[in-house]
C-alpha cells in the first residue's frame, strides 16, 4: 500500500513569518522580529527560519554588504513559491474551518 | 582586533554542526554585529543551546520507536524507584529502635515519603542511563525525559514541603512521642515563618537559625535533584558508546551525591560555608560532571567530523 504524502502544516510562528515575507518580499531576522510586533522572539526566530528553510518554505541569501562595513554578511529571507502556496492553503483552510478565528 | 561575536562563533563551531552554523548561528551573529545589544547576545546564546541539543539528538524517524524507548525508560525508572525505596525503608527500619514499641506495619507507609526524596532522583538517573545509554537518542525522547524530570522535581517539592513533614510527624506519633516536633516536621510555610522569627537580633547568638536555613536550602536543592540528575544522566548517555560506561558513571555520581548530602563536614556549622552553598554543593558537583561529559561528547563529535572531512 503506497505511503500517504505528509500533510504540510504551518505553526503560528511560521504563518506569521510567511505573511511578513509575502508582504515585504525580503527581510533579515531582526527585521522580522521588529515587524512582528513582539510576536516573534529574537532567540527563536533564527531556529524557526532555519527549520522553514529546511522544509522549503523560504529561501535565503547573503546580503551584498559593502567591503568597508566589516563583519559577517546578514542573511536575507524570502518566501518560496511552495511557502506562498502553503500559506494561501493554510489561510483558506483556517477561514473555512474556523471563520470566527480567521484573521 | 576581533569583531563582536567572533569568539562566540568560534565557540559555537566546536559544538554545533555545519548546517546549524550556516542556517541558524551565523545569521544570529551577523545581526548581533550590525545591531549589538544585550538582548541579541542572549538570543545568540539561546540559539547556541538549541543547536547543541539538536546536535546531540537524532530526528524522530519513527513515532512508535520513540514511544517504545520512552516506555522502556519509564519502566526502568519506576522499577528502580520501587526497589530503591524498599531498600531505603528497610534500612530506615533497622536504624529506628523497636524495643518497647509495637508500631505495626503502618510505620512503613510513613517511611515512604522521606525515602522517595532520594530514590526518585537516583531511580530517574539510573533508569535513563540503563534505557538510553549508548543509543542514539531522539529529540522527542530527550524532551519527554526532560519533562518527566521537571514533573518529578515538582512532585519532590510537594513531597519535601508537605508530605514528608506530615509523614515524619505521624511516624513520631506512632512511637508515642508527644510535644514539639523537629525541623523535619515543619512544612514550607512553617519553616519560612520560623526562619523569619529567629532572624531577629535577639537570637543572633543561637545556632538554631543556621539549622533552619540549612534545612530550607537542602529541601530546595533536593527538590531540584531529579532535574539535575536527569541532565547528568542524559549527558553521560550521549557521551558514551555503550550502556555500561554511563551506568558506572551514574552509580559513581549517585554515590558521591549520597556522601555529600550526609557528610557532616559539609554542614555550614562545620565547614564555614553558607547554608545555601552547603546545601547546593552536591547539585553543583553533579552539574560539573554533566559539563565534563558534554565536553567529552563535543570533542568526540568534532574528531569524527574532522575524520569524515579528511
CSV table of C-alpha atoms in Angstrom, one decimal:
chain,number,residue,atom,x,y,z
A,1,UNK,CA,0.0,0.0,0.0
A,2,UNK,CA,1.5,3.4,-1.1
A,3,UNK,CA,2.6,5.7,1.7
A,4,UNK,CA,0.3,8.8,2.1
A,5,UNK,CA,2.1,12.1,1.4
A,6,UNK,CA,2.8,14.1,4.5
A,7,UNK,CA,0.4,16.9,5.0
A,8,UNK,CA,2.3,20.2,5.1
A,9,UNK,CA,1.5,22.2,8.2
A,10,UNK,CA,2.3,25.7,9.5
A,11,UNK,CA,2.8,26.6,13.1
A,12,UNK,CA,1.6,30.1,14.2
A,13,UNK,CA,5.2,31.4,14.0
A,14,UNK,CA,5.8,30.0,10.6
A,15,UNK,CA,2.5,31.5,9.4
A,16,UNK,CA,3.5,34.9,10.8
A,17,UNK,CA,6.9,34.8,9.2
A,18,UNK,CA,5.5,33.8,5.8
A,19,UNK,CA,2.9,36.6,6.0
A,20,UNK,CA,5.6,39.1,6.7
A,21,UNK,CA,7.9,37.9,3.9
A,22,UNK,CA,5.0,37.9,1.4
A,23,UNK,CA,4.2,41.5,2.5
A,24,UNK,CA,7.8,42.8,2.5
A,25,UNK,CA,9.4,40.5,-0.1
A,26,UNK,CA,12.8,40.2,1.6
A,27,UNK,CA,13.8,40.7,5.3
A,28,UNK,CA,16.5,39.7,7.7
A,29,UNK,CA,16.0,38.1,11.1
A,30,UNK,CA,15.8,41.2,13.3
A,31,UNK,CA,13.5,43.0,10.8
A,32,UNK,CA,11.1,40.0,11.1
A,33,UNK,CA,11.2,40.4,14.9
A,34,UNK,CA,10.6,44.2,14.8
A,35,UNK,CA,7.8,43.9,12.2
A,36,UNK,CA,6.0,41.1,14.1
A,37,UNK,CA,5.1,43.5,17.0
A,38,UNK,CA,6.8,41.3,19.6
A,39,UNK,CA,5.1,38.1,18.4
A,40,UNK,CA,8.4,36.7,17.3
A,41,UNK,CA,11.3,36.5,19.8
A,42,UNK,CA,15.0,37.0,19.0
A,43,UNK,CA,16.0,33.7,20.5
A,44,UNK,CA,13.6,31.6,18.5
A,45,UNK,CA,13.3,33.4,15.1
A,46,UNK,CA,16.6,32.0,13.8
A,47,UNK,CA,15.7,28.5,14.8
A,48,UNK,CA,12.3,28.8,13.1
A,49,UNK,CA,13.8,30.3,10.0
A,50,UNK,CA,16.4,27.5,9.8
A,51,UNK,CA,13.6,24.9,10.1
A,52,UNK,CA,11.5,26.7,7.4
A,53,UNK,CA,14.4,26.8,5.1
A,54,UNK,CA,14.9,23.0,5.5
A,55,UNK,CA,11.2,22.5,4.8
A,56,UNK,CA,11.5,24.6,1.6
A,57,UNK,CA,9.0,27.3,2.7
A,58,UNK,CA,11.6,30.1,2.5
A,59,UNK,CA,15.0,30.6,0.9
A,60,UNK,CA,17.8,32.9,1.9
A,61,UNK,CA,20.8,34.6,0.5
A,62,UNK,CA,23.7,36.6,2.0
A,63,UNK,CA,23.4,40.3,1.6
A,64,UNK,CA,25.7,42.2,-0.7
A,65,UNK,CA,27.3,44.2,2.1
A,66,UNK,CA,29.9,46.9,1.2
A,67,UNK,CA,33.5,45.7,1.9
A,68,UNK,CA,34.2,48.5,4.3
A,69,UNK,CA,31.3,47.6,6.5
A,70,UNK,CA,33.1,44.6,8.1
A,71,UNK,CA,31.6,41.7,10.0
A,72,UNK,CA,29.6,38.8,8.6
A,73,UNK,CA,27.0,39.5,5.9
A,74,UNK,CA,23.4,39.3,7.0
A,75,UNK,CA,21.1,36.6,5.7
A,76,UNK,CA,18.0,37.8,3.9
A,77,UNK,CA,15.0,35.6,3.7
A,78,UNK,CA,12.3,35.3,1.0
A,79,UNK,CA,9.2,33.1,0.7
A,80,UNK,CA,9.5,30.4,-1.9
A,81,UNK,CA,6.6,29.6,-4.3
A,82,UNK,CA,5.9,26.5,-2.1
A,83,UNK,CA,5.8,28.6,1.0
A,84,UNK,CA,3.4,31.1,-0.6
A,85,UNK,CA,1.1,28.2,-1.7
A,86,UNK,CA,1.2,26.6,1.7
A,87,UNK,CA,0.4,29.9,3.4
A,88,UNK,CA,-2.5,30.5,1.0
A,89,UNK,CA,-3.9,27.0,1.5
A,90,UNK,CA,-3.4,27.2,5.3
A,91,UNK,CA,-5.2,30.6,5.5
A,92,UNK,CA,-8.1,29.3,3.3
A,93,UNK,CA,-8.4,26.2,5.4
A,94,UNK,CA,-8.4,28.3,8.7
A,95,UNK,CA,-11.0,30.6,7.3
A,96,UNK,CA,-13.2,27.8,6.1
A,97,UNK,CA,-12.9,25.6,9.3
A,98,UNK,CA,-12.8,28.3,11.9
A,99,UNK,CA,-14.3,31.5,10.5
A,100,UNK,CA,-14.6,33.0,14.0
A,101,UNK,CA,-10.8,33.0,14.4
A,102,UNK,CA,-9.7,33.8,10.9
A,103,UNK,CA,-7.7,37.0,10.6
B,1,UNK,CA,41.2,43.0,16.9
B,2,UNK,CA,38.3,40.5,17.0
B,3,UNK,CA,34.9,41.7,16.0
B,4,UNK,CA,31.8,41.4,18.2
B,5,UNK,CA,30.5,37.8,18.2
B,6,UNK,CA,33.6,36.2,16.6
B,7,UNK,CA,34.7,34.4,19.8
B,8,UNK,CA,31.1,33.3,20.3
B,9,UNK,CA,31.0,31.9,16.8
B,10,UNK,CA,34.3,30.1,17.2
B,11,UNK,CA,33.0,28.5,20.4
B,12,UNK,CA,29.7,27.6,18.8
B,13,UNK,CA,31.6,26.0,15.9
B,14,UNK,CA,33.1,23.5,18.3
B,15,UNK,CA,29.7,22.3,19.4
B,16,UNK,CA,27.3,22.7,16.5
B,17,UNK,CA,27.1,21.0,13.1
B,18,UNK,CA,27.8,22.9,9.9
B,19,UNK,CA,24.2,23.1,8.8
B,20,UNK,CA,23.1,24.7,12.1
B,21,UNK,CA,26.1,27.1,11.9
B,22,UNK,CA,25.1,28.2,8.4
B,23,UNK,CA,21.3,28.4,8.9
B,24,UNK,CA,20.9,29.4,12.5
B,25,UNK,CA,24.1,30.6,14.3
B,26,UNK,CA,25.7,32.8,11.6
B,27,UNK,CA,22.5,34.8,10.9
B,28,UNK,CA,22.1,35.5,14.6
B,29,UNK,CA,25.8,36.6,14.9
B,30,UNK,CA,25.6,38.7,11.8
B,31,UNK,CA,22.6,40.6,13.2
B,32,UNK,CA,24.5,40.9,16.5
B,33,UNK,CA,27.4,42.6,14.7
B,34,UNK,CA,25.1,45.1,13.0
B,35,UNK,CA,22.8,45.8,15.9
B,36,UNK,CA,24.6,44.9,19.1
B,37,UNK,CA,22.5,44.7,22.3
B,38,UNK,CA,22.3,42.5,25.4
B,39,UNK,CA,19.1,41.0,24.1
B,40,UNK,CA,20.9,39.9,20.9
B,41,UNK,CA,23.7,38.4,22.9
B,42,UNK,CA,21.1,36.4,24.9
B,43,UNK,CA,19.4,35.4,21.6
B,44,UNK,CA,22.8,34.1,20.3
B,45,UNK,CA,23.3,32.0,23.4
B,46,UNK,CA,19.8,30.6,23.2
B,47,UNK,CA,20.4,29.7,19.5
B,48,UNK,CA,23.7,28.0,20.6
B,49,UNK,CA,22.0,25.9,23.3
B,50,UNK,CA,19.3,24.8,20.8
B,51,UNK,CA,21.9,23.8,18.2
B,52,UNK,CA,23.8,21.9,20.9
B,53,UNK,CA,20.8,19.9,21.9
B,54,UNK,CA,19.9,19.3,18.2
B,55,UNK,CA,23.5,18.1,17.6
B,56,UNK,CA,23.2,15.6,20.5
B,57,UNK,CA,19.9,14.1,19.3
B,58,UNK,CA,18.6,12.5,16.2
B,59,UNK,CA,15.4,13.3,14.3
B,60,UNK,CA,12.3,11.2,15.2
B,61,UNK,CA,12.0,8.9,12.2
B,62,UNK,CA,9.5,6.7,13.8
B,63,UNK,CA,7.0,7.7,16.5
B,64,UNK,CA,6.4,4.1,17.5
B,65,UNK,CA,10.2,3.7,18.2
B,66,UNK,CA,10.1,6.9,20.3
B,67,UNK,CA,7.1,5.7,22.3
B,68,UNK,CA,8.8,2.3,22.8
B,69,UNK,CA,12.1,3.9,24.0
B,70,UNK,CA,10.2,6.2,26.3
B,71,UNK,CA,8.1,3.3,27.7
B,72,UNK,CA,11.3,1.4,28.4
B,73,UNK,CA,12.8,4.4,30.2
B,74,UNK,CA,9.6,4.8,32.3
B,75,UNK,CA,9.5,1.1,33.1
B,76,UNK,CA,13.2,1.0,34.3
B,77,UNK,CA,12.7,4.2,36.2
B,78,UNK,CA,9.6,3.1,38.0
B,79,UNK,CA,11.1,-0.3,38.8
B,80,UNK,CA,14.3,1.2,40.2
B,81,UNK,CA,12.4,3.7,42.3
B,82,UNK,CA,10.3,0.9,43.8
B,83,UNK,CA,13.4,-1.2,44.6
B,84,UNK,CA,15.4,1.7,46.0
B,85,UNK,CA,12.5,2.9,48.1
B,86,UNK,CA,12.1,-0.6,49.6
B,87,UNK,CA,15.8,-0.8,50.4
B,88,UNK,CA,15.7,2.7,52.0
B,89,UNK,CA,12.7,1.9,54.1
B,90,UNK,CA,14.3,-1.4,55.2
B,91,UNK,CA,17.5,0.5,56.1
B,92,UNK,CA,15.5,3.1,58.0
B,93,UNK,CA,13.5,0.5,59.9
B,94,UNK,CA,16.8,-1.1,61.2
B,95,UNK,CA,18.0,2.3,62.5
B,96,UNK,CA,14.8,3.1,64.4
B,97,UNK,CA,14.7,1.5,67.9
B,98,UNK,CA,12.0,-1.1,68.4
B,99,UNK,CA,12.4,-2.3,72.0
B,100,UNK,CA,9.2,-1.5,73.9
B,101,UNK,CA,7.4,-0.2,70.8
B,102,UNK,CA,5.0,-2.0,68.7
B,103,UNK,CA,4.2,0.4,65.9
B,104,UNK,CA,2.9,-2.2,63.4
B,105,UNK,CA,3.5,-2.3,59.6
B,106,UNK,CA,1.7,1.1,59.1
B,107,UNK,CA,5.1,2.6,60.0
B,108,UNK,CA,6.4,1.7,56.6
B,109,UNK,CA,3.7,3.9,55.0
B,110,UNK,CA,5.2,6.9,56.8
B,111,UNK,CA,8.7,6.0,55.9
B,112,UNK,CA,8.0,6.0,52.1
B,113,UNK,CA,7.7,9.8,51.5
B,114,UNK,CA,11.1,10.7,53.0
B,115,UNK,CA,12.7,7.8,51.1
B,116,UNK,CA,11.1,8.9,47.9
B,117,UNK,CA,13.0,12.2,48.1
B,118,UNK,CA,16.3,10.5,47.2
B,119,UNK,CA,15.0,7.3,45.4
B,120,UNK,CA,13.1,9.4,42.8
B,121,UNK,CA,16.3,11.2,42.0
B,122,UNK,CA,18.5,8.1,41.8
B,123,UNK,CA,15.8,6.0,40.1
B,124,UNK,CA,15.3,8.5,37.4
B,125,UNK,CA,19.0,8.9,36.7
B,126,UNK,CA,19.7,5.1,36.7
B,127,UNK,CA,16.6,4.4,34.6
B,128,UNK,CA,17.6,6.9,32.0
B,129,UNK,CA,21.2,5.6,31.6
B,130,UNK,CA,20.0,1.9,31.5
B,131,UNK,CA,17.3,2.6,28.9
B,132,UNK,CA,19.2,5.1,26.8
B,133,UNK,CA,22.9,4.6,27.4
B,134,UNK,CA,25.0,4.0,24.3
B,135,UNK,CA,22.0,4.5,22.0
B,136,UNK,CA,21.2,7.4,19.6
B,137,UNK,CA,18.6,9.4,21.5
B,138,UNK,CA,15.8,11.1,19.5
B,139,UNK,CA,14.7,14.7,20.3
B,140,UNK,CA,11.3,13.6,21.3
B,141,UNK,CA,12.6,11.1,23.8
B,142,UNK,CA,15.1,13.6,25.2
B,143,UNK,CA,12.4,16.3,25.5
B,144,UNK,CA,10.0,13.8,27.1
B,145,UNK,CA,12.6,12.6,29.6
B,146,UNK,CA,13.4,16.2,30.5
B,147,UNK,CA,9.7,17.0,31.0
B,148,UNK,CA,9.5,13.9,33.2
B,149,UNK,CA,12.3,15.2,35.3
B,150,UNK,CA,10.6,18.6,35.7
B,151,UNK,CA,7.4,16.8,36.8
B,152,UNK,CA,9.4,14.7,39.3
B,153,UNK,CA,11.1,17.8,40.7
B,154,UNK,CA,7.7,19.4,41.1
B,155,UNK,CA,6.4,16.3,42.9
B,156,UNK,CA,9.6,16.3,45.1
B,157,UNK,CA,9.0,19.9,46.0
B,158,UNK,CA,5.5,19.0,47.2
B,159,UNK,CA,6.8,15.9,49.0
B,160,UNK,CA,9.5,17.8,50.8
B,161,UNK,CA,7.3,20.7,51.7
B,162,UNK,CA,4.2,19.0,53.0
B,163,UNK,CA,4.1,15.2,52.6
B,164,UNK,CA,7.4,14.3,54.3
B,165,UNK,CA,6.9,16.7,57.3
B,166,UNK,CA,3.4,15.2,57.9
B,167,UNK,CA,4.8,11.6,57.5
B,168,UNK,CA,7.6,12.4,60.0
B,169,UNK,CA,5.0,13.8,62.4
B,170,UNK,CA,2.8,10.7,62.0
B,171,UNK,CA,5.8,8.4,62.4
B,172,UNK,CA,6.8,10.1,65.6
B,173,UNK,CA,3.2,9.9,67.0
B,174,UNK,CA,3.2,6.2,66.1
B,175,UNK,CA,6.0,5.7,68.6
B,176,UNK,CA,4.1,7.6,71.3
B,177,UNK,CA,6.2,10.7,71.1
B,178,UNK,CA,4.4,13.9,72.1
B,179,UNK,CA,5.3,17.6,72.2
B,180,UNK,CA,7.0,19.8,69.7
B,181,UNK,CA,8.5,18.1,66.7
B,182,UNK,CA,11.8,18.9,65.0
B,183,UNK,CA,12.7,20.9,61.9
B,184,UNK,CA,11.9,17.9,59.7
B,185,UNK,CA,8.3,18.1,60.7
B,186,UNK,CA,7.8,21.7,59.5
B,187,UNK,CA,6.1,22.4,56.3
B,188,UNK,CA,7.4,25.1,53.9
B,189,UNK,CA,5.2,27.8,55.4
B,190,UNK,CA,6.1,26.9,59.0
B,191,UNK,CA,9.8,26.7,58.2
B,192,UNK,CA,9.8,30.1,56.5
B,193,UNK,CA,7.9,31.6,59.5
B,194,UNK,CA,10.5,30.2,61.9
B,195,UNK,CA,13.4,31.5,59.8
B,196,UNK,CA,11.8,34.9,59.8
B,197,UNK,CA,11.2,34.7,63.6
B,198,UNK,CA,14.7,33.6,64.5
B,199,UNK,CA,16.3,36.1,62.2
B,200,UNK,CA,15.8,38.8,64.8
B,201,UNK,CA,18.9,40.2,66.5
B,202,UNK,CA,17.8,38.8,69.9
B,203,UNK,CA,18.5,35.3,68.6
B,204,UNK,CA,21.8,36.0,66.9
B,205,UNK,CA,23.9,34.0,69.3
B,206,UNK,CA,21.9,30.8,68.8
B,207,UNK,CA,22.7,28.3,66.1
B,208,UNK,CA,19.1,27.4,65.5
B,209,UNK,CA,18.8,29.8,62.6
B,210,UNK,CA,21.7,28.1,60.9
B,211,UNK,CA,19.9,24.7,61.2
B,212,UNK,CA,16.6,26.2,59.9
B,213,UNK,CA,18.1,27.9,56.8
B,214,UNK,CA,20.3,24.9,56.0
B,215,UNK,CA,17.2,22.7,56.1
B,216,UNK,CA,15.3,25.1,53.9
B,217,UNK,CA,18.1,25.2,51.3
B,218,UNK,CA,18.6,21.5,51.5
B,219,UNK,CA,15.0,20.8,50.8
B,220,UNK,CA,15.1,23.2,47.8
B,221,UNK,CA,18.3,21.6,46.5
B,222,UNK,CA,16.9,18.1,46.8
B,223,UNK,CA,13.7,19.1,45.1
B,224,UNK,CA,15.8,20.0,42.1
B,225,UNK,CA,17.6,16.7,42.4
B,226,UNK,CA,15.6,14.8,39.7
B,227,UNK,CA,16.2,17.6,37.2
B,228,UNK,CA,19.9,17.9,38.0
B,229,UNK,CA,20.4,14.1,37.8
B,230,UNK,CA,18.4,13.8,34.5
B,231,UNK,CA,20.7,16.4,32.9
B,232,UNK,CA,23.6,14.3,34.3
B,233,UNK,CA,22.1,11.0,33.0
B,234,UNK,CA,21.4,12.4,29.6
B,235,UNK,CA,24.8,14.0,29.2
B,236,UNK,CA,26.6,10.7,30.1
B,237,UNK,CA,24.2,8.7,27.9
B,238,UNK,CA,25.0,11.0,25.0
B,239,UNK,CA,28.8,10.8,25.6
B,240,UNK,CA,29.2,7.0,26.0
B,241,UNK,CA,29.4,4.4,23.2
B,242,UNK,CA,27.9,1.6,25.3
B,243,UNK,CA,25.5,1.1,28.1
B,244,UNK,CA,27.9,0.1,30.9
B,245,UNK,CA,30.1,3.2,31.0
B,246,UNK,CA,27.2,5.6,31.6
B,247,UNK,CA,25.8,3.1,34.2
B,248,UNK,CA,29.1,3.1,36.1
B,249,UNK,CA,29.3,6.9,35.9
B,250,UNK,CA,25.7,7.2,37.1
B,251,UNK,CA,26.4,4.9,40.1
B,252,UNK,CA,29.5,7.0,40.9
B,253,UNK,CA,27.5,10.2,40.6
B,254,UNK,CA,24.8,8.8,42.9
B,255,UNK,CA,27.4,7.6,45.5
B,256,UNK,CA,29.1,11.0,45.5
B,257,UNK,CA,25.8,12.7,45.9
B,258,UNK,CA,24.8,10.4,48.8
B,259,UNK,CA,28.2,11.0,50.5
B,260,UNK,CA,27.9,14.8,50.0
B,261,UNK,CA,24.3,15.1,51.4
B,262,UNK,CA,25.2,13.0,54.5
B,263,UNK,CA,28.7,14.4,55.1
B,264,UNK,CA,28.9,16.3,58.5
B,265,UNK,CA,32.0,18.0,57.3
B,266,UNK,CA,29.9,19.9,54.7
B,267,UNK,CA,27.3,21.2,57.2
B,268,UNK,CA,27.6,25.0,57.4
B,269,UNK,CA,28.4,25.0,61.2
B,270,UNK,CA,31.4,22.6,60.4
B,271,UNK,CA,32.6,23.8,57.1
B,272,UNK,CA,32.2,27.6,57.3
B,273,UNK,CA,30.2,27.5,54.1
B,274,UNK,CA,26.9,29.5,53.9
B,275,UNK,CA,23.7,27.4,54.3
B,276,UNK,CA,23.0,28.0,50.6
B,277,UNK,CA,26.4,26.8,49.5
B,278,UNK,CA,26.5,23.8,51.8
B,279,UNK,CA,23.0,22.7,50.6
B,280,UNK,CA,23.7,23.2,46.8
B,281,UNK,CA,27.3,21.9,46.6
B,282,UNK,CA,26.2,18.3,45.9
B,283,UNK,CA,24.0,19.5,42.9
B,284,UNK,CA,26.9,21.7,41.7
B,285,UNK,CA,29.2,18.7,41.7
B,286,UNK,CA,26.8,16.7,39.6
B,287,UNK,CA,26.3,19.5,37.1
B,288,UNK,CA,30.1,19.9,36.8
B,289,UNK,CA,30.2,16.1,36.0
B,290,UNK,CA,27.5,16.7,33.4
B,291,UNK,CA,29.5,19.6,31.8
B,292,UNK,CA,32.6,17.3,31.6
B,293,UNK,CA,30.5,14.6,29.9
B,294,UNK,CA,29.1,17.1,27.4
B,295,UNK,CA,32.7,18.3,26.7
B,296,UNK,CA,33.8,14.7,26.0
B,297,UNK,CA,30.9,14.2,23.6
B,298,UNK,CA,31.6,17.5,21.8
B,299,UNK,CA,35.3,16.6,21.4
B,300,UNK,CA,34.3,13.2,20.0
B,301,UNK,CA,31.9,14.7,17.5
B,302,UNK,CA,34.5,17.2,16.4
B,303,UNK,CA,37.1,14.5,15.9
B,304,UNK,CA,34.6,12.4,14.0
B,305,UNK,CA,33.8,15.4,11.7
B,306,UNK,CA,37.5,16.0,11.1
B,307,UNK,CA,38.0,12.3,10.3
B,308,UNK,CA,35.0,12.3,7.9
B,309,UNK,CA,36.2,15.5,6.2
B,310,UNK,CA,39.7,14.1,5.7
